[in-house]
XYZ file of C-alpha atoms in Angstrom:
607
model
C 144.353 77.898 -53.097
C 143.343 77.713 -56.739
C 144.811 73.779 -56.522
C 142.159 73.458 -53.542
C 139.308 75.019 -55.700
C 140.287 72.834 -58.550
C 140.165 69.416 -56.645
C 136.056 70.429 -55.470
C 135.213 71.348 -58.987
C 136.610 67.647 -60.561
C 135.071 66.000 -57.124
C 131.350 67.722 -58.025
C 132.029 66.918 -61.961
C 132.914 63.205 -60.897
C 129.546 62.690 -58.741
C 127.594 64.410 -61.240
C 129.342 61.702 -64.221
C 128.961 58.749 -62.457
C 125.513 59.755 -61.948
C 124.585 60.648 -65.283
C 126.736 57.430 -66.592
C 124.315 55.337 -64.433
C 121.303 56.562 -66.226
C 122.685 56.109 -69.241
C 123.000 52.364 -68.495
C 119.736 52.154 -67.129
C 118.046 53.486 -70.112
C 120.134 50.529 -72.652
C 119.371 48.137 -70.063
C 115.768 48.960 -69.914
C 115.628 49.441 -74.138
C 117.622 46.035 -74.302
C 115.406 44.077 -72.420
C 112.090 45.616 -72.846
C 111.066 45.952 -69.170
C 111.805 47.955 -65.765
C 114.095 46.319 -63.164
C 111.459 47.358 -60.832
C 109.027 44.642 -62.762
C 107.727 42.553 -60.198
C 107.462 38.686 -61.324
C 105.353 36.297 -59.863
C 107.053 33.651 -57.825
C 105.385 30.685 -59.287
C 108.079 31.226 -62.570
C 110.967 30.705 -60.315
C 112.739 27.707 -59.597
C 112.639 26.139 -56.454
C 116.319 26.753 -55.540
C 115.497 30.253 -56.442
C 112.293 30.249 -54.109
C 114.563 28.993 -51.477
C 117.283 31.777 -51.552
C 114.690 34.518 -51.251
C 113.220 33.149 -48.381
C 116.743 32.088 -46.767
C 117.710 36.384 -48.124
C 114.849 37.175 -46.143
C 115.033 35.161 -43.070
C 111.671 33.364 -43.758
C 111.927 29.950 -42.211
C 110.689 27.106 -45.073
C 111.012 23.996 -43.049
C 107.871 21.975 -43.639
C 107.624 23.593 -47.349
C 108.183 20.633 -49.494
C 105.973 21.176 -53.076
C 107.283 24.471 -55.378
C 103.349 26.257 -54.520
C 103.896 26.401 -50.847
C 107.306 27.964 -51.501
C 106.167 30.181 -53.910
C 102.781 31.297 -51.688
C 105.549 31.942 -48.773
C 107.349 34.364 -50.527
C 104.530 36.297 -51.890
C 103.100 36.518 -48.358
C 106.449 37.769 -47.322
C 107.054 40.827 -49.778
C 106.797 41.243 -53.878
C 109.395 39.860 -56.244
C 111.107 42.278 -58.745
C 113.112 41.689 -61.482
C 115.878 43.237 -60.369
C 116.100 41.111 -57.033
C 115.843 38.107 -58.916
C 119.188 38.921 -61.257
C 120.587 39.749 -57.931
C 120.095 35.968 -56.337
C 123.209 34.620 -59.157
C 125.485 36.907 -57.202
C 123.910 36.397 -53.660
C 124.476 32.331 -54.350
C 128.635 33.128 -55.627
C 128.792 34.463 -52.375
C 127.158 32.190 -50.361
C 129.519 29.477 -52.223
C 132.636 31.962 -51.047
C 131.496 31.713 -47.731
C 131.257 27.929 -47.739
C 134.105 26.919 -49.161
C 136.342 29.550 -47.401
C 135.400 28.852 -43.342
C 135.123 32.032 -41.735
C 137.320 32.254 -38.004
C 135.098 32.905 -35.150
C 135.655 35.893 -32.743
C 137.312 34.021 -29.914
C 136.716 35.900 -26.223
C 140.156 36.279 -24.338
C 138.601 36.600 -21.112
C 135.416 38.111 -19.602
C 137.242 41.728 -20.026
C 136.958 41.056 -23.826
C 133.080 39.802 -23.684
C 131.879 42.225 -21.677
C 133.430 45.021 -24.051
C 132.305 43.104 -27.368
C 128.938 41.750 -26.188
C 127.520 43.679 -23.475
C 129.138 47.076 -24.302
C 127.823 46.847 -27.535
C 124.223 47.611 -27.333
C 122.959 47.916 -30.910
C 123.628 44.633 -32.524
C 123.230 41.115 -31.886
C 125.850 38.560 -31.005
C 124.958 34.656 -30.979
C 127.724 33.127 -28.467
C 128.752 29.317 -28.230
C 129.672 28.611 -24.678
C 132.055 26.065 -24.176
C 131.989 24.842 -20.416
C 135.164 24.167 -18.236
C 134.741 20.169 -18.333
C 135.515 18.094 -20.709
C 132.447 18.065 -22.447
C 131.932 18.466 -26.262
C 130.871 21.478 -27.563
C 126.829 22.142 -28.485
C 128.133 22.629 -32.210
C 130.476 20.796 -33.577
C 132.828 22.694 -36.570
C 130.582 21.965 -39.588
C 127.491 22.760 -38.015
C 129.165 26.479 -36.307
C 129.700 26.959 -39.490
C 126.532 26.374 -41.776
C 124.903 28.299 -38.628
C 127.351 31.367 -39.313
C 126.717 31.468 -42.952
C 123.277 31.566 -41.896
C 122.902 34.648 -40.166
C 125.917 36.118 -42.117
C 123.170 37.890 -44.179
C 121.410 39.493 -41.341
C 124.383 40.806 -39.475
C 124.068 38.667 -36.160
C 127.711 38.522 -35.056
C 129.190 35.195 -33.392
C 132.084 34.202 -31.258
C 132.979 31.768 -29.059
C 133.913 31.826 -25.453
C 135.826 29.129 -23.740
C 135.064 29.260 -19.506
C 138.785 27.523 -19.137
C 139.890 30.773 -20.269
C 137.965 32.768 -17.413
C 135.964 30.155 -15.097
C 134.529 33.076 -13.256
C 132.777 34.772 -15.620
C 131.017 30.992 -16.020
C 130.361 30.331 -12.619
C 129.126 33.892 -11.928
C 126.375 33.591 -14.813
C 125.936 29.306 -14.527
C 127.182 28.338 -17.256
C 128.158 25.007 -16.622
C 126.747 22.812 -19.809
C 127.180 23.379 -23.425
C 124.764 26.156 -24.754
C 124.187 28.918 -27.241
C 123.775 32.252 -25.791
C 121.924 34.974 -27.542
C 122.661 38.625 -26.633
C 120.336 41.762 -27.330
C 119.175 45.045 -26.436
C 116.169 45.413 -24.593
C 113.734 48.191 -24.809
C 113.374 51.083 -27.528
C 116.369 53.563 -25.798
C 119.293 53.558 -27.992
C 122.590 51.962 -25.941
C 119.607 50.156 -23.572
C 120.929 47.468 -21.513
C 121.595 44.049 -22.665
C 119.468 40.923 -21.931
C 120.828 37.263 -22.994
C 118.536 34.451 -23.770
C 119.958 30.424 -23.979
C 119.329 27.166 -25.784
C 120.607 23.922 -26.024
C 119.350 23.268 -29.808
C 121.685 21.577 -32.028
C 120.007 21.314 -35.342
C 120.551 24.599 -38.193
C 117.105 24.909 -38.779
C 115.950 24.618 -35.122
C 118.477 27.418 -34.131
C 117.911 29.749 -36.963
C 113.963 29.414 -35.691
C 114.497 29.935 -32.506
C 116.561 33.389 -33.045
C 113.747 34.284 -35.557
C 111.373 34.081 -32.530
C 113.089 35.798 -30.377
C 114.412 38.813 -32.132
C 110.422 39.081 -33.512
C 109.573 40.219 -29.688
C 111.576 43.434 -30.971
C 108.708 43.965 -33.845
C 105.723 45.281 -32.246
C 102.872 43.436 -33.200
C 99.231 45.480 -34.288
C 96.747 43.297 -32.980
C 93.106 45.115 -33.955
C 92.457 47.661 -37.409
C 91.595 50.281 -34.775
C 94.536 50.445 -33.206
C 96.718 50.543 -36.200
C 94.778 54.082 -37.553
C 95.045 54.985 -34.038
C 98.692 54.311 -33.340
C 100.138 54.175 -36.892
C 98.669 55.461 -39.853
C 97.788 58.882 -37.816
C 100.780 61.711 -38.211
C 100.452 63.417 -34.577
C 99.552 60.814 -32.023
C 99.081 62.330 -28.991
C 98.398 58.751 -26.955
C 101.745 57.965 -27.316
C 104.691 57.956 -24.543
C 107.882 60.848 -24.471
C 109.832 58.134 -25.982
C 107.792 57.013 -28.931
C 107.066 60.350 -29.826
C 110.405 61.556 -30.315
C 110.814 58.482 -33.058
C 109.566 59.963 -35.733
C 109.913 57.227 -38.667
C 108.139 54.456 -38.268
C 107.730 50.957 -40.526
C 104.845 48.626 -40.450
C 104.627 45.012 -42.303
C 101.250 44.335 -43.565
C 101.008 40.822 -44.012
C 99.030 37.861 -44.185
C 102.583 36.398 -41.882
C 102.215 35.524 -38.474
C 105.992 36.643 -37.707
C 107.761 38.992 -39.483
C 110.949 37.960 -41.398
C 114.563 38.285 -39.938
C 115.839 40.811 -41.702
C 112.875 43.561 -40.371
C 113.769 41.601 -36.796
C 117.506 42.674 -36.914
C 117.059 46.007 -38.423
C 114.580 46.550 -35.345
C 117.501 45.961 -33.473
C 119.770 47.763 -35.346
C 117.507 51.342 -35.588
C 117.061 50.747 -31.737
C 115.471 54.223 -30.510
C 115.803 55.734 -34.191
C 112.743 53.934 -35.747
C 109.751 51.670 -34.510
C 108.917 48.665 -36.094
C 105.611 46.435 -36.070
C 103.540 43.865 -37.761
C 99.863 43.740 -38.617
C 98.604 40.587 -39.331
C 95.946 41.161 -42.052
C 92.639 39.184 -40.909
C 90.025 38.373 -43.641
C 87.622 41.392 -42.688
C 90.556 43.930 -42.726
C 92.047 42.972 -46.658
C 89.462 45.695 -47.587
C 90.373 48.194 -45.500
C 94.317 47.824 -45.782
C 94.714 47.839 -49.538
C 97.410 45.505 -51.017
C 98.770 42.662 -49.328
C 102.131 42.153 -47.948
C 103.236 46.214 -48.139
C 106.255 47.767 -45.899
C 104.702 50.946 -45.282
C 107.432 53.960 -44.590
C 105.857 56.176 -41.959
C 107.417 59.830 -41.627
C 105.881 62.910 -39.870
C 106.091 64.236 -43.565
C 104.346 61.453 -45.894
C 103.772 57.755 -45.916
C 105.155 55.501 -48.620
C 105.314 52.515 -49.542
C 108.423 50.193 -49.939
C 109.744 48.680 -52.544
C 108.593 50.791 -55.492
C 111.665 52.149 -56.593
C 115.207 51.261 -57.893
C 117.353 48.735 -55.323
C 114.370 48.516 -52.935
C 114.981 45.020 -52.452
C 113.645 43.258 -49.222
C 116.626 41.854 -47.960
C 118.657 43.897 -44.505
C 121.386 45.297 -47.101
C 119.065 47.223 -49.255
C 116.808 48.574 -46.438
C 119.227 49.324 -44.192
C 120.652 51.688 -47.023
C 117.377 52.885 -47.111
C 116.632 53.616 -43.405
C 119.519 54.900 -43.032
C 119.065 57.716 -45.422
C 115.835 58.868 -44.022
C 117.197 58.854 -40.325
C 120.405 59.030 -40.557
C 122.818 59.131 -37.197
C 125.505 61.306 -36.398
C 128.386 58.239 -37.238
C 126.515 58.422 -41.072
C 127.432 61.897 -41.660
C 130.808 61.628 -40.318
C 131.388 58.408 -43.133
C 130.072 60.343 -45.381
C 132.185 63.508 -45.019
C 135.323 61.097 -44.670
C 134.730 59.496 -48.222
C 134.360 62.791 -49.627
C 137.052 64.514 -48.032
C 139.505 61.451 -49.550
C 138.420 61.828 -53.007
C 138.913 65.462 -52.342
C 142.306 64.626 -51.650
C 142.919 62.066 -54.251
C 141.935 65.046 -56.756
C 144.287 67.707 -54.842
C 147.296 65.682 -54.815
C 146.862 64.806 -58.640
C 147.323 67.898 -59.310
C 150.641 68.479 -57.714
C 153.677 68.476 -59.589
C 156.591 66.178 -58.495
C 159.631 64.924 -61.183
C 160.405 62.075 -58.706
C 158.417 59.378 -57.833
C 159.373 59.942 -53.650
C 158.100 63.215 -53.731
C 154.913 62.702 -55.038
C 154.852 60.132 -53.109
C 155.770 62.346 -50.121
C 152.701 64.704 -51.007
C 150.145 61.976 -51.241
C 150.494 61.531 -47.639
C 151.102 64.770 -46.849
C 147.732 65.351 -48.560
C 145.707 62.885 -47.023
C 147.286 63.262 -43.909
C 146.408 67.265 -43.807
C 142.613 66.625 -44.915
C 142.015 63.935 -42.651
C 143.070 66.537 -39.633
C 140.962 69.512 -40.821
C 137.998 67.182 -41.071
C 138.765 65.468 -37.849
C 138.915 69.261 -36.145
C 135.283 70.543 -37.873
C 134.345 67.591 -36.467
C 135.072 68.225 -33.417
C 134.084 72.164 -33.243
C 131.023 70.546 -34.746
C 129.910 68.394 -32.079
C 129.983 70.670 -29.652
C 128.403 72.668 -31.254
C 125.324 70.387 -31.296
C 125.345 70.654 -27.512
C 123.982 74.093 -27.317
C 120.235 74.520 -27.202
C 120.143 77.104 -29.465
C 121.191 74.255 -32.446
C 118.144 71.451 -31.518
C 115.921 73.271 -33.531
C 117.959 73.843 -36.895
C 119.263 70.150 -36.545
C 115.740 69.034 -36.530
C 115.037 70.789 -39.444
C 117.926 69.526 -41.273
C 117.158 66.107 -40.896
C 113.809 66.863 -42.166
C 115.098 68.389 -45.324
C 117.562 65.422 -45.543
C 113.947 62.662 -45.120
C 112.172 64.674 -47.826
C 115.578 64.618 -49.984
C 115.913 61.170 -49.806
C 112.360 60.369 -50.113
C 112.132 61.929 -53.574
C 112.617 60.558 -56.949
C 116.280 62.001 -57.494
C 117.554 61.117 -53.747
C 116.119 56.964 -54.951
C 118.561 57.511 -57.998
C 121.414 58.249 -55.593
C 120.562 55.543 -53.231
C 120.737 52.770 -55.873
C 123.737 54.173 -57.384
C 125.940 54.171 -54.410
C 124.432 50.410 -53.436
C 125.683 49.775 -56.942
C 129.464 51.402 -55.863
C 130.015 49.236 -53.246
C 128.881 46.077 -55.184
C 131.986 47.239 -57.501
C 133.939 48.745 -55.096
C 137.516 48.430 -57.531
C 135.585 50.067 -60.100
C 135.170 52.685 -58.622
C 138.693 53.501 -56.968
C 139.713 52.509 -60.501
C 137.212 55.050 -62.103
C 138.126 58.170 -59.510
C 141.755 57.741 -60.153
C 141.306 57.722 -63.713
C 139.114 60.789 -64.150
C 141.442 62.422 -61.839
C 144.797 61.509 -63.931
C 142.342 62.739 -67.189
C 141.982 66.114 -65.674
C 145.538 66.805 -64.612
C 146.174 66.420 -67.874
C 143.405 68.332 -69.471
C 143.350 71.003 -66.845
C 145.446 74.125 -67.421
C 147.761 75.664 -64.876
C 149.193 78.757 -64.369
C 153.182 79.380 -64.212
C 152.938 80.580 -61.015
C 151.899 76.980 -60.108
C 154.171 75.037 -62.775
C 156.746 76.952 -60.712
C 155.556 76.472 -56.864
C 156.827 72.635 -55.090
C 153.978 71.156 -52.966
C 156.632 71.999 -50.141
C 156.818 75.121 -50.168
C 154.810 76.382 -47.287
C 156.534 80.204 -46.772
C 153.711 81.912 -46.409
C 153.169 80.949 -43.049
C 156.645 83.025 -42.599
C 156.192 85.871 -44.478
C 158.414 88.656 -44.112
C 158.019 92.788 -44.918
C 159.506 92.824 -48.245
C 162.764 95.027 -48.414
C 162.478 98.822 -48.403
C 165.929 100.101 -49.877
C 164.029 100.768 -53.386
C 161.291 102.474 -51.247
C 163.989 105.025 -49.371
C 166.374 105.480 -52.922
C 169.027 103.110 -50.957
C 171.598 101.417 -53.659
C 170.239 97.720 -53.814
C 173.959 96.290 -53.281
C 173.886 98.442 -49.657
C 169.908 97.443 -49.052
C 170.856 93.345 -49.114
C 173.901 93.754 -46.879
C 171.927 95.959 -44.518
C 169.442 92.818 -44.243
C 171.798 90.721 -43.985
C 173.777 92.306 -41.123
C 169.887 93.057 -39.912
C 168.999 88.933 -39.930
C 171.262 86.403 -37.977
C 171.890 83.467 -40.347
C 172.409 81.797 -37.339
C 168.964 80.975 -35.921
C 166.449 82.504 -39.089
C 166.768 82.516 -42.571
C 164.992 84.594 -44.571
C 162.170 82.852 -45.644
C 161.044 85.275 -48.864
C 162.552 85.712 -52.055
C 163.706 89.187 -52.504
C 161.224 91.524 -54.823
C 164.053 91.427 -57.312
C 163.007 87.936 -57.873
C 159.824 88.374 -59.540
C 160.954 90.719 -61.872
C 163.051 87.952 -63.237
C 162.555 87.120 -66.863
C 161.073 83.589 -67.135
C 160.181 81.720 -70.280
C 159.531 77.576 -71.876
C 162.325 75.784 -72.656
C 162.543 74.787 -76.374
C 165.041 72.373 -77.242
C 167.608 74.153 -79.918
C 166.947 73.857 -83.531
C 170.226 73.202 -85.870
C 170.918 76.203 -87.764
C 171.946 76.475 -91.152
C 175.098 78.403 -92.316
C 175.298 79.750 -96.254
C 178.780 79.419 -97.465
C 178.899 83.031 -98.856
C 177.458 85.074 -95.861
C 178.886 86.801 -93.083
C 178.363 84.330 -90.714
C 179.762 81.506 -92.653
C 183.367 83.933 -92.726
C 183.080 83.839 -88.651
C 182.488 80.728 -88.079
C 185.701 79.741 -89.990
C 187.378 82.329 -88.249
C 186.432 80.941 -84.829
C 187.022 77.097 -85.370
C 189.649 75.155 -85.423
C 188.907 72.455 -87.142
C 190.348 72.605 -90.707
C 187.373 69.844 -92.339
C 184.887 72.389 -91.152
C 186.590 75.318 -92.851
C 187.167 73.282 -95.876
C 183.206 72.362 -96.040
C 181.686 75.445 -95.737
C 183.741 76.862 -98.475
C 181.982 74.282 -100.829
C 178.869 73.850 -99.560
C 176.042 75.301 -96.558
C 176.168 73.071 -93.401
C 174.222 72.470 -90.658
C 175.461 73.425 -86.932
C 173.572 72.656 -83.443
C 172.938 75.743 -81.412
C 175.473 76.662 -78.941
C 172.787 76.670 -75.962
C 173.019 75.055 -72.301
C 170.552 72.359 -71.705
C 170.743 71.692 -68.432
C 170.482 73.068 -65.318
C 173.561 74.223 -62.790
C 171.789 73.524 -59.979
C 169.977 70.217 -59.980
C 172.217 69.003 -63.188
C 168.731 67.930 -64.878
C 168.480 68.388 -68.625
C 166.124 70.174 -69.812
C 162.723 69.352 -70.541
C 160.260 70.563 -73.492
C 157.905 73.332 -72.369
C 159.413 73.141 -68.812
C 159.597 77.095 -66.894
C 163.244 78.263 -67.171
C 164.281 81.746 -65.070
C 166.800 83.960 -67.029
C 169.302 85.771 -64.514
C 171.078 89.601 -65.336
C 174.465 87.843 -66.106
C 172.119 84.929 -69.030
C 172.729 82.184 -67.376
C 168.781 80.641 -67.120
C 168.221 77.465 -64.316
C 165.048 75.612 -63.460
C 162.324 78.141 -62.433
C 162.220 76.665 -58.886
C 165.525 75.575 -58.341
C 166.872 79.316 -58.731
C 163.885 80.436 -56.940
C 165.246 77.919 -54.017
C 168.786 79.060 -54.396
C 167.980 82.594 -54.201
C 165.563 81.952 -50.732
C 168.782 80.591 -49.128
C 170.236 84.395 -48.887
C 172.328 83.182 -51.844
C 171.678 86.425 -53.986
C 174.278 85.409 -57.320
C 174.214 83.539 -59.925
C 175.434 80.040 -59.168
C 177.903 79.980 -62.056
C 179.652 83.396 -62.325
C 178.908 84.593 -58.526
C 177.002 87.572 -60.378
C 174.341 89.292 -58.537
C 170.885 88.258 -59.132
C 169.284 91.729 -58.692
C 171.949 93.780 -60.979
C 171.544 94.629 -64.112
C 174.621 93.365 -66.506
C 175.450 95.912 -68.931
């Protein structure tokens, strides 16, 4: 138990040092170069190639954009440009190079078994299919261009596959596909899990296609068409004009932009926070840039508060960062359960650190077995937890929880924690590296008790426990009290699972290896030790001269023939023979009350 409270304390102190180590790098970074990484830059400083990757980030089409000032107006009409984004582009472009020069494998459909329960059964994402028909016609996309297309909407998380109709002709003749297309599936509506709705195209250019999905996934965005109606149906907290639906989503973003279509990335995250959050556009017309304050803002609309996006720490405007975001403010139940199962690991990783194992199969043994038993107690709350959230009586309080988790994450400290974990899972061996690490540190630094240097991660008897004996209790003779149990207990189907109370009034103490001792010539000692040899060089010696002799003490144990260790737990029987503290302990559990070497019993005393 103590083990169990151990493991939460080091998983707290962990959080709360990665935490504070993070702000201790952001305060050198900050005094080493001068400025926030919130500093937003103006666009016109950037290369063109870096231009171009913050549009292609954002899933703002440039075709047509030749001269650096277009480019540079686009993406200041899109969103501001921080510092921090900007250092975040070298990585972006390794990545995109990754990507290119590694081809990525298609999802490949089996059958129309396999389509129907990747694209149509999944109802909150967005899959962009190439059709291949059952003649012998080419494909729309040839290999090259499938693939410059899937790097393309790699960053927006639009997943792709193709489907062959030789494979399953029915499925093709059923829904007409008999040419060479792209087929784009979505969810319609704002339900969550709404049904799905496919749209197809014959285009075969990059550009043309990644358009073309841009326009369609923008009919997800609502679009704000007068000033009036965005104070009416927006910017008020309680809107009591809008449908059941609409009112039960209660965080809403809105794009205020001089753009005529919003970018991809607020398009798929539409799609992605189906029936969670709403999502529109208000084109900013010249006699409204008064009224609507700066120009473009991504305005975070909560029953609470209203902010505005991209203020703080890794509030980038790109799907990764914002989806982090979202998803912290209204989170789903499949967020908490993620959550809980990273914590509950590096719970684990801290309990079984602590065990102690002297071979390497053992411990090995217990890292499963820990993992193993965590991973089923959190897998049961679970459970007992969700139905739990099916009684009526629980709406209410789970309402208010996710309101306490918005205004959490909305604050200053719940940013901090936000970036830092986006910062985790850029370094994701860092951090393994890092938990391990501090966990191997505290094992070490972290004192135990010899109750626990002397209990094996397998011993699990106290779901067995047993009365302890009463022959002390009734003034019975203890020889007559164990064979009275033992006639009392068939050996044949139980074995007594609990040390006798003799046991713990065992003396137990540190091994320290034995010191050579020094005999004087003229004393006592030095006379019996001659006497008791035999060896005539050694009786010739000490009559000159003091010598030096090793202790006569046994340094290993009986039982598991193991020398032993320095500051390892030894357990002294009656008759002074002493074994390992747990391998007497397991001898004596086995109804094998003597001492292994001289068959003397363990609970009387040797005069």
């Amino acid at each position: 138990m103590r083990s169990a409270w151990v493991a939460l304390v080091l998983l707290l102190t962990y959080l709360l040092l990665v935490f504070l180590a993070f702000r201790f790098l952001d305060i050198m970074l900050r005094y080493q170069e001068g400025v926030l990484t919130t500093h937003t830059i103006n666009p016109i400083l950037l290369s063109v190639r870096q231009l171009k990757q913050l549009l292609e980030v954002r899933g703002v089409s440039y075709t047509g954009y030749v001269e650096k000032q277009e480019l540079a107006h686009l993406v200041e009409a899109s969103a501001d440009v921080v510092r921090d984004e900007v250092e975040e582009l070298g990585e972006v472009n390794l990545r995109e190079k990754e990507r290119l020069t590694s081809t990525p494998n298609p999802s490949h459909f089996t059958g129309a078994a396999h389509f129907y329960e990747q694209v149509e059964d999944t109802k909150d994402s967005v899959w962009l299919v190439q059709v291949i028909p059952m003649t012998k016609m080419d494909p729309l996309l040839d290999d090259y261009t499938w693939t410059i297309v899937r790097n393309m909407l790699a960053p927006f998380a639009i997943r792709t596959g193709i489907f062959n109709c030789r494979l399953d002709h029915r499925l093709c003749n059923s829904k007409g596909w008999s040419q060479p297309l792209l087929l784009l599936a979505m969810p319609r509506g704002i339900k969550p899990k709404d049904r799905v709705i496919m749209r197809t195209c014959q285009l075969t250019k990059p550009n043309a296609i990644f358009e073309w999905l841009r326009e369609q996934l923008s009919l997800r965005v609502k679009k704000v068409e007068e000033y009036s109606d965005l104070e009416k149906e927006w910017l008020q907290a309680n809107n009591q004009n809008a449908t059941t639906i609409e009112s039960n989503i209660g965080v809403k973003v809105l794009l205020l932009t001089h753009l005529l279509h919003p970018p991809l990335f607020l398009a798929a995250l539409s799609i992605k926070f189906t029936g969670r959050i709403t999502f529109g556009i208000f084109t900013v017309k010249k006699e409204d840039v008064s009224k609507v304050g700066k120009i473009p803002s991504y305005l975070i609309i909560t029953p609470d508060q209203t902010i505005v996006y991209g203020r703080r720490k890794m509030e980038h405007f790109n799907l990764r960062s914002m989806n982090s975001f979202l998803k912290a403010i209204q989170p789903e139940m499949n967020d908490f359960f993620l959550c809980s199962l990273l914590l509950a690991n590096m719970f684990a990783v801290f309990y079984f650190l602590q065990v102690i194992a002297e071979s390497w199969w053992r411990m090995l043994a217990a890292v499963l077995w820990t993992i193993v038993v965590c991973n089923l107690l959190l897998f049961a709350a679970w459970l007992v937890l969700y139905g739990a959230l099916h009684w009526p009586v629980t709406a209410s309080f789970c309402n208010w929880c996710l309101s306490a988790i918005r205004m959490i994450a909305l604050s200053e400290t719940g940013s901090l924690v936000r970036s830092d974990w986006l910062r985790l899972l850029k370094s994701s061996r860092l951090f393994v590296c890092s938990l391990f690490a501090f966990g191997v540190f505290a094992r070490r630094k972290v004192p135990r008790s010899e109750n626990e240097r002397g209990t094996s991660w397998w011993e699990i008897d106290c779901l067995f426990r047993q009365q302890p004996p009463l022959f002390s209790a009734i003034g019975l003779d203890p020889e007559t009290g164990v064979l009275i149990e033992r006639l009392a207990v068939p050996a044949l189907w139980l074995e007594p699972s609990l040390i006798h109370e003799y046991a713990s009034l065992l003396p137990t103490h540190k091994y320290r290896p034995p010191q050579r001792k020094l005999v004087r010539k003229d004393s006592p000692e030095a006379l019996q030790t001659m006497m008791d040899t035999e060896d005539d060089n050694i009786v010739t010696e000490l009559s000159r001269r003091d010598l030096l002799f090793d202790a006569k003490e046994v340094t290993e144990c009986a039982i598991c023939l193991d020398k032993y260790r320095s500051g390892v737990l030894l357990c002294t029987l009656p008759c002074s023979h002493n074994y390992h503290h747990k391998c007497i302990f397991t001898w004596l559990s086995r109804n094998n009350h003597h001492c292994p070497i001289c068959r003397w019993p363990a609970y009387k005393t040797k005069i």
